[in-house]
Each structure stands twice: as C-alpha cells, then as structure tokens.
Amino acid sequence: MENQLLSLIIPVYYEQEVLAEAHARMDAAMQATGHPYEIIYVNDGSRDGTMGILRRIAAENPAVRVLSFSRNFGHQLAVTCGMDAAKGDALIIIDVDLQDPPELIPQLVQRWKAGADIVYGKRLKREGETFFKKLTAKLYYRLLSAMSAYPIPLDTGDFRLLDRKVADCFLNMREHARFLRGMSAWMGFEAVPLEYERQERAAGKTKYTLKKMLKLAADGITGFSTKPLTLASGFGIGIMALADLGLLALIVLAICAVPFPAWLWAVAGLLCVQGLTLVFMGIQGAYLGRVYDEVKARPLYIVAEKINCDR
Ligand code: UDP
Ligand code: MG
C-alpha cells in the first residue's frame, strides 16, 4: 500500500498572499505520508499574482500540476476539475488558506489505510471567523440535515480524503449545481470523521462572498431535497381545512337563522379555492421534483464491493 499514489487537490482564487507559505506546508505534509504524491492546483480565474507563483512552484517541483480556469467558476467546480484530473488512489481536498491544517493529512491517510473510504474533517471549533458566519453555518447545517433525505454530517466542509472508488463515482455525477459534501453523503460508503480545530485564515480575506455562500447554501438544499417543492400542498391542505370549518359554521348559523354578514360566504369560498390552488401547486412541485431527479441523471445505485461477480 506504501506505493499508492496520493493526489492533493487545492482550489485557488486570488491567494497570492498565502500561496507560497501554503505550498511549503502542503508539500511537507505530503512528504510526511511516505507515499508518492501529486499536488494539483486549480486556479479558479485569479488575475493577481497567483498564476505567477503557481508557475514558479510547478517549475521547481514536477509533482505539482496546475490547471487554470478561463474565468471564475467557483470553488465547487474548481475542486471538481482537480478531481477529474487526479490520478491518485486516494484524493485529498484542502483549501489553500491553511484554515484546515495540512499537518493533518498523514492522519487522513492513516485512516484511509485502516479501511475508510471517506475520511472527512469535522470541525470542533472555528477560530477567527465572525459570529455571523459561525451562527449561519451552524443553523444551516442543521436545516440541511432536517431537509435532506440522506444524513449529511454536521459541521464538515470539503476538507476530506476520498478513496479512488469514491472519486470514480464523482466522475459519473455531472450535475451542474454541485454541493460536494452532500454528493459525498448521498453516495454512502464507509465515512470516518477526523476531528480538528479549524484555524484562522493564514493571510488574505475570505473569497466566499455572502452571495457565493448563499448560492452554495441554496445548492445544498435544492440539490438534496425536493421538500420545498411540495411544501405548498401542506399549506393548501391547512387553509382548506380552516375554510371548510368556516363554511360549516356559516351553514349552521344559516340553519339556525342567526344573522351574519353575507361577505363571510365569499371569504370562506375564496379561502377554499386558494387552498385548492396551493394543493395543486404542490402536486406540480412533486412532478417537477421528479423531472429534476431525472435530469440530474445520478447513478441509480452504487456498488461498494463485489464478491464472485467478475467470472
Ligand atoms: N475559492 C475558489 N473559488 C472561489 C472562492 C474560493 O477556488 O470562487 C477557493 C479559495 O481560494 C480557498 C477555498 O476555495 O482555497 C475556500 O475559500 P475561502 O477560504 O475564501 O472560504 P471560507 O473558508 O472563508 O469559507
Ligand atoms: Mg477559508
């Protein structure tokens, strides 16, 4: 197992402040694993000094490979590109900003060698991030796990190791709106956490703007749950039940000849129709959800192991 190739995948976007230091630590961590390795940098459309530094690093070290996007496609696609290019028996994904300490890489590899298919970093503490970011992240992960049909581990990012067979499944999933940690949960496999404390960014500012974060959050929910589509039906049924109760009350009042304003009939009738509309919107949502699932064209199932099947 010692000669199995490891691929380290690092997305980079305007990171000239941190790149040189990061590379030194990443390279040292990869050497410490004792395995042959490649380091794949994906430049996600940076126009600062990032490419210059990457060119220099690649010239000095043949284990370094660089792919540079024509424009900014976003972190998730940069990682996907790195995974497509990786040749390793295990792939490790890490941010360049040293928030996830590269020194943990040998431990990821150890757990992989002990049999894990996925080893994911689980954040115990997040240093140096704003209260807003920590709170929204915490709430979001909980909302996501409530909505998703598959358990997505709480408080994890994309810092993780994937065995080759897991990486091959990613190659088969070509959906455009990508939420890698959710896709990884959807695939199943034996996933083992590695707990760690998330550090402060070594230099530079976050490249995940609020807009990018919201898009990722929306991709996470819409990619893994069609519940929002059918939500309307639930409201519709509730409104119709209320309207029916109102109508019943009005009929009783009418029979008992108790006077009441006639517009109450209109209100109850309108509510009834509104409820019905919502129910049908939810039904349309259910069909739309099915179309969405078909369009994503994920594999129908994933076989993790075969015994006596290849003869
Ligand atoms: N990144 C990227 N494209 C983007 C935004 C970010 O490739 O559009 C990279 C960035 O260089 C870093 C990683 O993705 O290696 C995570 O970004 P960042 O650290 O800014 O996010 P945060 O940790 O603040 O959520
Ligand atoms: Mg970061």
Short mmCIF file of C-alpha atoms and ligand atoms in Angstrom, two decimals:
data_model
loop_
_atom_site.label_atom_id
_atom_site.label_comp_id
_atom_site.label_asym_id
_atom_site.label_seq_id
_atom_site.Cartn_x
_atom_site.Cartn_y
_atom_site.Cartn_z
CA MET A 1 0.00 0.00 0.00
CA GLU A 2 3.00 2.27 0.58
CA ASN A 3 3.47 2.93 -3.12
CA GLN A 4 -0.10 4.05 -3.78
CA LEU A 5 -0.33 7.49 -5.29
CA LEU A 6 -1.97 10.34 -3.37
CA SER A 7 -3.48 13.37 -5.12
CA LEU A 8 -3.82 16.61 -3.20
CA ILE A 9 -6.36 18.98 -4.77
CA ILE A 10 -6.20 22.67 -3.94
CA PRO A 11 -8.58 25.30 -5.38
CA VAL A 12 -7.06 28.79 -5.51
CA TYR A 13 -8.75 32.13 -6.04
CA TYR A 14 -6.80 35.37 -5.52
CA GLU A 15 -4.47 33.81 -2.96
CA GLN A 16 -1.09 35.42 -3.70
CA GLU A 17 -0.64 36.35 -0.02
CA VAL A 18 -0.80 32.80 1.28
CA LEU A 19 0.17 30.57 -1.63
CA ALA A 20 3.95 30.26 -1.12
CA GLU A 21 3.68 29.50 2.61
CA ALA A 22 0.77 27.15 1.98
CA HIS A 23 2.69 25.22 -0.66
CA ALA A 24 5.66 24.68 1.64
CA ARG A 25 3.40 23.24 4.35
CA MET A 26 1.35 21.16 1.90
CA ASP A 27 4.47 19.70 0.32
CA ALA A 28 6.00 18.86 3.71
CA ALA A 29 2.75 17.18 4.81
CA MET A 30 2.61 15.10 1.63
CA GLN A 31 6.23 14.02 2.10
CA ALA A 32 5.41 13.01 5.66
CA THR A 33 2.89 10.47 4.37
CA GLY A 34 5.71 8.44 2.80
CA HIS A 35 3.62 7.93 -0.35
CA PRO A 36 4.31 9.12 -3.88
CA TYR A 37 2.09 12.14 -4.49
CA GLU A 38 0.91 14.81 -6.88
CA ILE A 39 -0.33 18.26 -5.90
CA ILE A 40 -2.98 19.67 -8.22
CA TYR A 41 -3.64 23.40 -8.02
CA VAL A 42 -6.73 24.69 -9.79
CA ASN A 43 -6.64 28.43 -10.39
CA ASP A 44 -10.27 29.50 -10.38
CA GLY A 45 -9.78 32.58 -12.56
CA SER A 46 -7.48 34.67 -10.31
CA ARG A 47 -5.95 37.66 -12.06
CA ASP A 48 -3.46 38.65 -9.34
CA GLY A 49 0.00 37.15 -8.84
CA THR A 50 -1.44 33.68 -8.15
CA MET A 51 -0.56 32.18 -11.55
CA GLY A 52 2.97 33.56 -11.41
CA ILE A 53 3.57 31.84 -8.09
CA LEU A 54 1.99 28.60 -9.36
CA ARG A 55 4.23 28.64 -12.44
CA ARG A 56 7.29 29.00 -10.25
CA ILE A 57 6.20 26.24 -7.87
CA ALA A 58 5.46 23.89 -10.78
CA ALA A 59 8.83 24.61 -12.40
CA GLU A 60 10.60 23.69 -9.17
CA ASN A 61 8.59 20.57 -8.41
CA PRO A 62 7.48 18.03 -11.04
CA ALA A 63 4.89 16.61 -8.60
CA VAL A 64 2.95 19.87 -8.92
CA ARG A 65 0.31 20.13 -11.64
CA VAL A 66 -1.64 23.30 -12.38
CA LEU A 67 -4.96 23.83 -14.14
CA SER A 68 -6.11 27.38 -14.72
CA PHE A 69 -9.72 28.34 -15.47
CA SER A 70 -10.62 30.93 -18.12
CA ARG A 71 -12.71 32.75 -15.52
CA ASN A 72 -14.11 32.26 -12.03
CA PHE A 73 -16.33 29.16 -12.00
CA GLY A 74 -16.49 28.80 -8.23
CA HIS A 75 -14.88 26.68 -5.56
CA GLN A 76 -17.00 23.57 -6.09
CA LEU A 77 -16.19 23.42 -9.80
CA ALA A 78 -12.51 24.10 -9.17
CA VAL A 79 -12.43 21.09 -6.84
CA THR A 80 -14.35 19.03 -9.40
CA CYS A 81 -11.80 19.92 -12.08
CA GLY A 82 -8.99 18.81 -9.76
CA MET A 83 -10.79 15.54 -9.10
CA ASP A 84 -11.25 14.94 -12.83
CA ALA A 85 -7.52 15.42 -13.37
CA ALA A 86 -6.32 13.43 -10.34
CA LYS A 87 -4.61 10.10 -10.96
CA GLY A 88 -4.22 9.05 -7.33
CA ASP A 89 -5.51 6.01 -5.45
CA ALA A 90 -6.77 8.47 -2.86
CA LEU A 91 -7.73 12.13 -3.35
CA ILE A 92 -7.37 14.75 -0.65
CA ILE A 93 -9.20 18.07 -0.93
CA ILE A 94 -7.99 21.05 1.05
CA ASP A 95 -8.35 24.86 0.96
CA VAL A 96 -5.22 26.84 0.29
CA ASP A 97 -5.73 29.31 3.15
CA LEU A 98 -4.39 26.92 5.84
CA GLN A 99 -7.65 27.00 7.81
CA ASP A 100 -7.56 23.22 7.62
CA PRO A 101 -4.04 22.36 8.84
CA PRO A 102 -2.12 20.38 6.16
CA GLU A 103 -0.28 18.65 9.01
CA LEU A 104 -3.45 16.54 9.48
CA ILE A 105 -3.00 14.93 6.05
CA PRO A 106 -0.91 11.98 7.33
CA GLN A 107 -3.76 11.21 9.77
CA LEU A 108 -6.31 11.25 6.95
CA VAL A 109 -4.11 8.82 5.05
CA GLN A 110 -3.72 6.58 8.09
CA ARG A 111 -7.49 6.25 8.46
CA TRP A 112 -7.82 5.51 4.76
CA LYS A 113 -5.23 2.74 5.09
CA ALA A 114 -7.19 1.36 8.04
CA GLY A 115 -10.11 0.84 5.67
CA ALA A 116 -12.15 4.06 5.47
CA ASP A 117 -13.43 5.02 2.00
CA ILE A 118 -14.05 8.64 3.01
CA VAL A 119 -12.28 10.47 5.83
CA TYR A 120 -13.88 13.86 6.44
CA GLY A 121 -12.65 16.69 8.62
CA LYS A 122 -15.11 17.52 11.37
CA ARG A 123 -14.72 20.99 12.81
CA LEU A 124 -14.74 21.11 16.60
CA LYS A 125 -14.01 24.83 16.82
CA ARG A 126 -13.70 27.57 14.25
CA GLU A 127 -11.04 30.12 15.06
CA GLY A 128 -11.12 33.68 13.81
CA GLU A 129 -14.43 33.61 11.98
CA THR A 130 -17.17 36.11 12.54
CA PHE A 131 -20.06 35.40 14.89
CA PHE A 132 -22.37 35.80 11.88
CA LYS A 133 -20.51 33.14 9.86
CA LYS A 134 -20.41 30.68 12.76
CA LEU A 135 -24.09 31.16 13.58
CA THR A 136 -25.32 30.92 9.99
CA ALA A 137 -23.11 27.87 9.38
CA LYS A 138 -24.45 26.15 12.48
CA LEU A 139 -28.09 26.89 11.66
CA TYR A 140 -27.62 25.98 8.01
CA TYR A 141 -26.10 22.57 8.65
CA ARG A 142 -28.98 21.73 10.95
CA LEU A 143 -31.62 22.91 8.47
CA LEU A 144 -29.88 20.95 5.73
CA SER A 145 -29.81 17.72 7.69
CA ALA A 146 -33.51 18.17 8.54
CA MET A 147 -34.40 18.66 4.87
CA SER A 148 -32.11 16.12 3.27
CA ALA A 149 -33.17 12.54 2.77
CA TYR A 150 -29.56 11.44 3.37
CA PRO A 151 -27.64 12.20 6.54
CA ILE A 152 -25.09 14.92 5.74
CA PRO A 153 -22.58 15.06 8.62
CA LEU A 154 -22.84 18.26 10.68
CA ASP A 155 -20.07 20.88 10.75
CA THR A 156 -17.97 19.46 7.93
CA GLY A 157 -16.54 21.23 4.93
CA ASP A 158 -14.85 19.92 1.83
CA PHE A 159 -11.60 19.05 3.65
CA ARG A 160 -11.57 15.29 3.17
CA LEU A 161 -9.93 12.22 1.69
CA LEU A 162 -11.73 10.10 -0.89
CA ASP A 163 -10.74 6.62 -1.97
CA ARG A 164 -10.38 6.08 -5.73
CA LYS A 165 -13.69 4.22 -5.92
CA VAL A 166 -15.49 7.19 -4.33
CA ALA A 167 -13.69 9.59 -6.69
CA ASP A 168 -14.83 7.46 -9.64
CA CYS A 169 -18.43 7.93 -8.51
CA PHE A 170 -17.89 11.70 -8.58
CA LEU A 171 -16.68 11.34 -12.16
CA ASN A 172 -20.06 9.80 -13.00
CA MET A 173 -22.08 12.57 -11.35
CA ARG A 174 -22.06 15.52 -13.75
CA GLU A 175 -24.78 17.69 -12.21
CA HIS A 176 -24.10 21.41 -12.67
CA ALA A 177 -25.15 22.76 -9.29
CA ARG A 178 -22.62 20.90 -7.18
CA PHE A 179 -22.55 20.57 -3.42
CA LEU A 180 -19.69 18.14 -2.99
CA ARG A 181 -20.15 17.29 0.67
CA GLY A 182 -23.79 16.45 0.04
CA MET A 183 -22.91 14.36 -3.01
CA SER A 184 -20.37 12.52 -0.90
CA ALA A 185 -23.08 11.81 1.73
CA TRP A 186 -25.50 10.71 -0.98
CA MET A 187 -23.02 8.12 -2.25
CA GLY A 188 -22.80 6.38 1.09
CA PHE A 189 -19.58 4.38 1.65
CA GLU A 190 -17.69 3.99 4.90
CA ALA A 191 -17.11 7.58 6.10
CA VAL A 192 -14.94 8.24 9.15
CA PRO A 193 -14.58 11.66 10.82
CA LEU A 194 -11.28 13.25 11.78
CA GLU A 195 -11.96 15.89 14.41
CA TYR A 196 -9.90 19.06 14.33
CA GLU A 197 -9.94 22.72 15.24
CA ARG A 198 -10.39 25.00 12.25
CA GLN A 199 -7.74 27.72 12.22
CA GLU A 200 -7.81 31.36 11.25
CA ARG A 201 -7.03 32.17 7.63
CA ALA A 202 -3.22 32.47 7.35
CA ALA A 203 -3.43 35.58 5.14
CA GLY A 204 -5.80 37.36 2.81
CA LYS A 205 -9.55 37.64 3.12
CA THR A 206 -12.31 35.08 2.59
CA LYS A 207 -13.11 34.52 -1.09
CA TYR A 208 -16.55 33.22 -0.22
CA THR A 209 -18.64 36.35 -0.51
CA LEU A 210 -22.12 36.38 1.00
CA LYS A 211 -23.53 35.88 -2.48
CA LYS A 212 -21.37 32.80 -3.09
CA MET A 213 -22.25 31.43 0.34
CA LEU A 214 -25.98 31.87 -0.32
CA LYS A 215 -25.64 30.13 -3.69
CA LEU A 216 -23.82 27.21 -2.08
CA ALA A 217 -26.44 27.04 0.66
CA ALA A 218 -29.25 27.02 -1.93
CA ASP A 219 -27.45 24.36 -3.99
CA GLY A 220 -27.13 22.24 -0.86
CA ILE A 221 -30.83 22.35 -0.13
CA THR A 222 -32.22 22.22 -3.65
CA GLY A 223 -29.73 19.53 -4.70
CA PHE A 224 -30.64 17.19 -1.88
CA SER A 225 -34.26 17.84 -1.08
CA THR A 226 -37.39 18.34 -3.12
CA LYS A 227 -39.34 19.11 0.06
CA PRO A 228 -39.61 22.87 -0.68
CA LEU A 229 -41.43 22.00 -3.91
CA THR A 230 -44.17 20.09 -2.17
CA LEU A 231 -44.41 22.46 0.80
CA ALA A 232 -47.31 24.33 -0.88
CA SER A 233 -49.55 21.27 -0.63
CA GLY A 234 -49.21 21.19 3.15
CA PHE A 235 -50.21 24.86 3.46
CA GLY A 236 -53.04 24.33 0.98
CA ILE A 237 -54.50 21.47 2.97
CA GLY A 238 -54.27 23.55 6.16
CA ILE A 239 -56.02 26.54 4.57
CA MET A 240 -58.71 24.33 3.06
CA ALA A 241 -59.38 22.65 6.40
CA LEU A 242 -59.82 26.07 8.03
CA ALA A 243 -62.06 27.30 5.22
CA ASP A 244 -64.18 24.15 5.42
CA LEU A 245 -64.63 24.65 9.16
CA GLY A 246 -65.68 28.27 8.46
CA LEU A 247 -68.16 27.17 5.79
CA LEU A 248 -69.60 24.56 8.15
CA ALA A 249 -70.02 27.21 10.85
CA LEU A 250 -71.77 29.54 8.39
CA ILE A 251 -74.15 26.75 7.29
CA VAL A 252 -75.03 26.03 10.94
CA LEU A 253 -75.61 29.76 11.56
CA ALA A 254 -77.81 29.95 8.44
CA ILE A 255 -79.88 26.94 9.51
CA CYS A 256 -80.32 28.40 12.99
CA ALA A 257 -81.31 31.71 11.36
CA VAL A 258 -78.57 33.63 13.20
CA PRO A 259 -77.81 36.80 11.19
CA PHE A 260 -74.20 37.34 9.86
CA PRO A 261 -72.73 39.49 7.09
CA ALA A 262 -73.05 37.82 3.68
CA TRP A 263 -69.43 38.59 2.68
CA LEU A 264 -68.31 35.86 5.09
CA TRP A 265 -69.52 33.37 2.45
CA ALA A 266 -67.20 34.96 -0.05
CA VAL A 267 -64.23 34.87 2.36
CA ALA A 268 -64.74 31.19 3.18
CA GLY A 269 -65.25 30.33 -0.50
CA LEU A 270 -62.13 32.25 -1.58
CA LEU A 271 -60.01 30.59 1.09
CA CYS A 272 -61.25 27.22 -0.09
CA VAL A 273 -60.24 27.93 -3.70
CA GLN A 274 -56.89 29.38 -2.56
CA GLY A 275 -56.19 26.24 -0.56
CA LEU A 276 -57.04 24.08 -3.55
CA THR A 277 -54.67 26.13 -5.75
CA LEU A 278 -51.85 25.60 -3.28
CA VAL A 279 -52.53 21.86 -3.15
CA PHE A 280 -52.22 21.67 -6.94
CA MET A 281 -49.08 23.80 -6.88
CA GLY A 282 -47.58 21.24 -4.51
CA ILE A 283 -48.63 18.43 -6.85
CA GLN A 284 -46.93 20.24 -9.74
CA GLY A 285 -43.90 20.59 -7.48
CA ALA A 286 -43.87 16.85 -6.93
CA TYR A 287 -43.70 16.26 -10.70
CA LEU A 288 -41.09 18.97 -11.11
CA GLY A 289 -39.03 17.27 -8.40
CA ARG A 290 -39.17 14.03 -10.35
CA VAL A 291 -38.11 15.77 -13.56
CA TYR A 292 -35.25 17.36 -11.61
CA ASP A 293 -34.13 13.97 -10.30
CA GLU A 294 -34.17 12.53 -13.82
CA VAL A 295 -32.27 15.47 -15.28
CA LYS A 296 -29.53 15.16 -12.67
CA ALA A 297 -29.08 11.63 -14.00
CA ARG A 298 -27.26 10.37 -10.96
CA PRO A 299 -26.34 6.69 -10.99
CA LEU A 300 -29.29 4.57 -9.84
CA TYR A 301 -27.18 2.79 -7.24
CA ILE A 302 -23.58 2.40 -6.22
CA VAL A 303 -21.97 -0.97 -5.59
CA ALA A 304 -19.25 -0.73 -2.96
CA GLU A 305 -17.99 -4.30 -3.20
CA LYS A 306 -18.43 -7.33 -5.43
CA ILE A 307 -17.81 -10.95 -4.48
CA ASN A 308 -17.62 -13.70 -7.11
CA CYS A 309 -19.18 -11.36 -9.69
CA ASP A 310 -16.39 -10.98 -12.21
CA ARG A 311 -16.22 -14.50 -13.58
N1 UDP B 1 -12.07 29.51 -3.82
C1 UDP B 1 -12.17 29.24 -5.19
N2 UDP B 1 -13.10 29.92 -5.92
C2 UDP B 1 -13.96 30.83 -5.38
C3 UDP B 1 -13.89 31.07 -3.98
C4 UDP B 1 -12.93 30.40 -3.24
O1 UDP B 1 -11.42 28.42 -5.71
O2 UDP B 1 -14.77 31.41 -6.12
C5 UDP B 1 -11.07 28.78 -3.03
C6 UDP B 1 -10.19 29.62 -2.11
O3 UDP B 1 -9.02 30.08 -2.76
C7 UDP B 1 -9.88 28.65 -0.99
C8 UDP B 1 -11.14 27.82 -0.90
O4 UDP B 1 -11.78 27.94 -2.16
O5 UDP B 1 -8.80 27.78 -1.28
C9 UDP B 1 -12.08 28.26 0.22
O6 UDP B 1 -12.35 29.65 0.12
P1 UDP B 1 -12.29 30.61 1.39
O7 UDP B 1 -11.21 30.20 2.31
O8 UDP B 1 -12.25 32.02 0.90
O9 UDP B 1 -13.71 30.31 2.04
P2 UDP B 1 -14.07 30.28 3.61
O10 UDP B 1 -13.07 29.37 4.28
O11 UDP B 1 -13.97 31.68 4.09
O12 UDP B 1 -15.45 29.73 3.65
MG MG B 2 -11.11 29.60 4.18
#
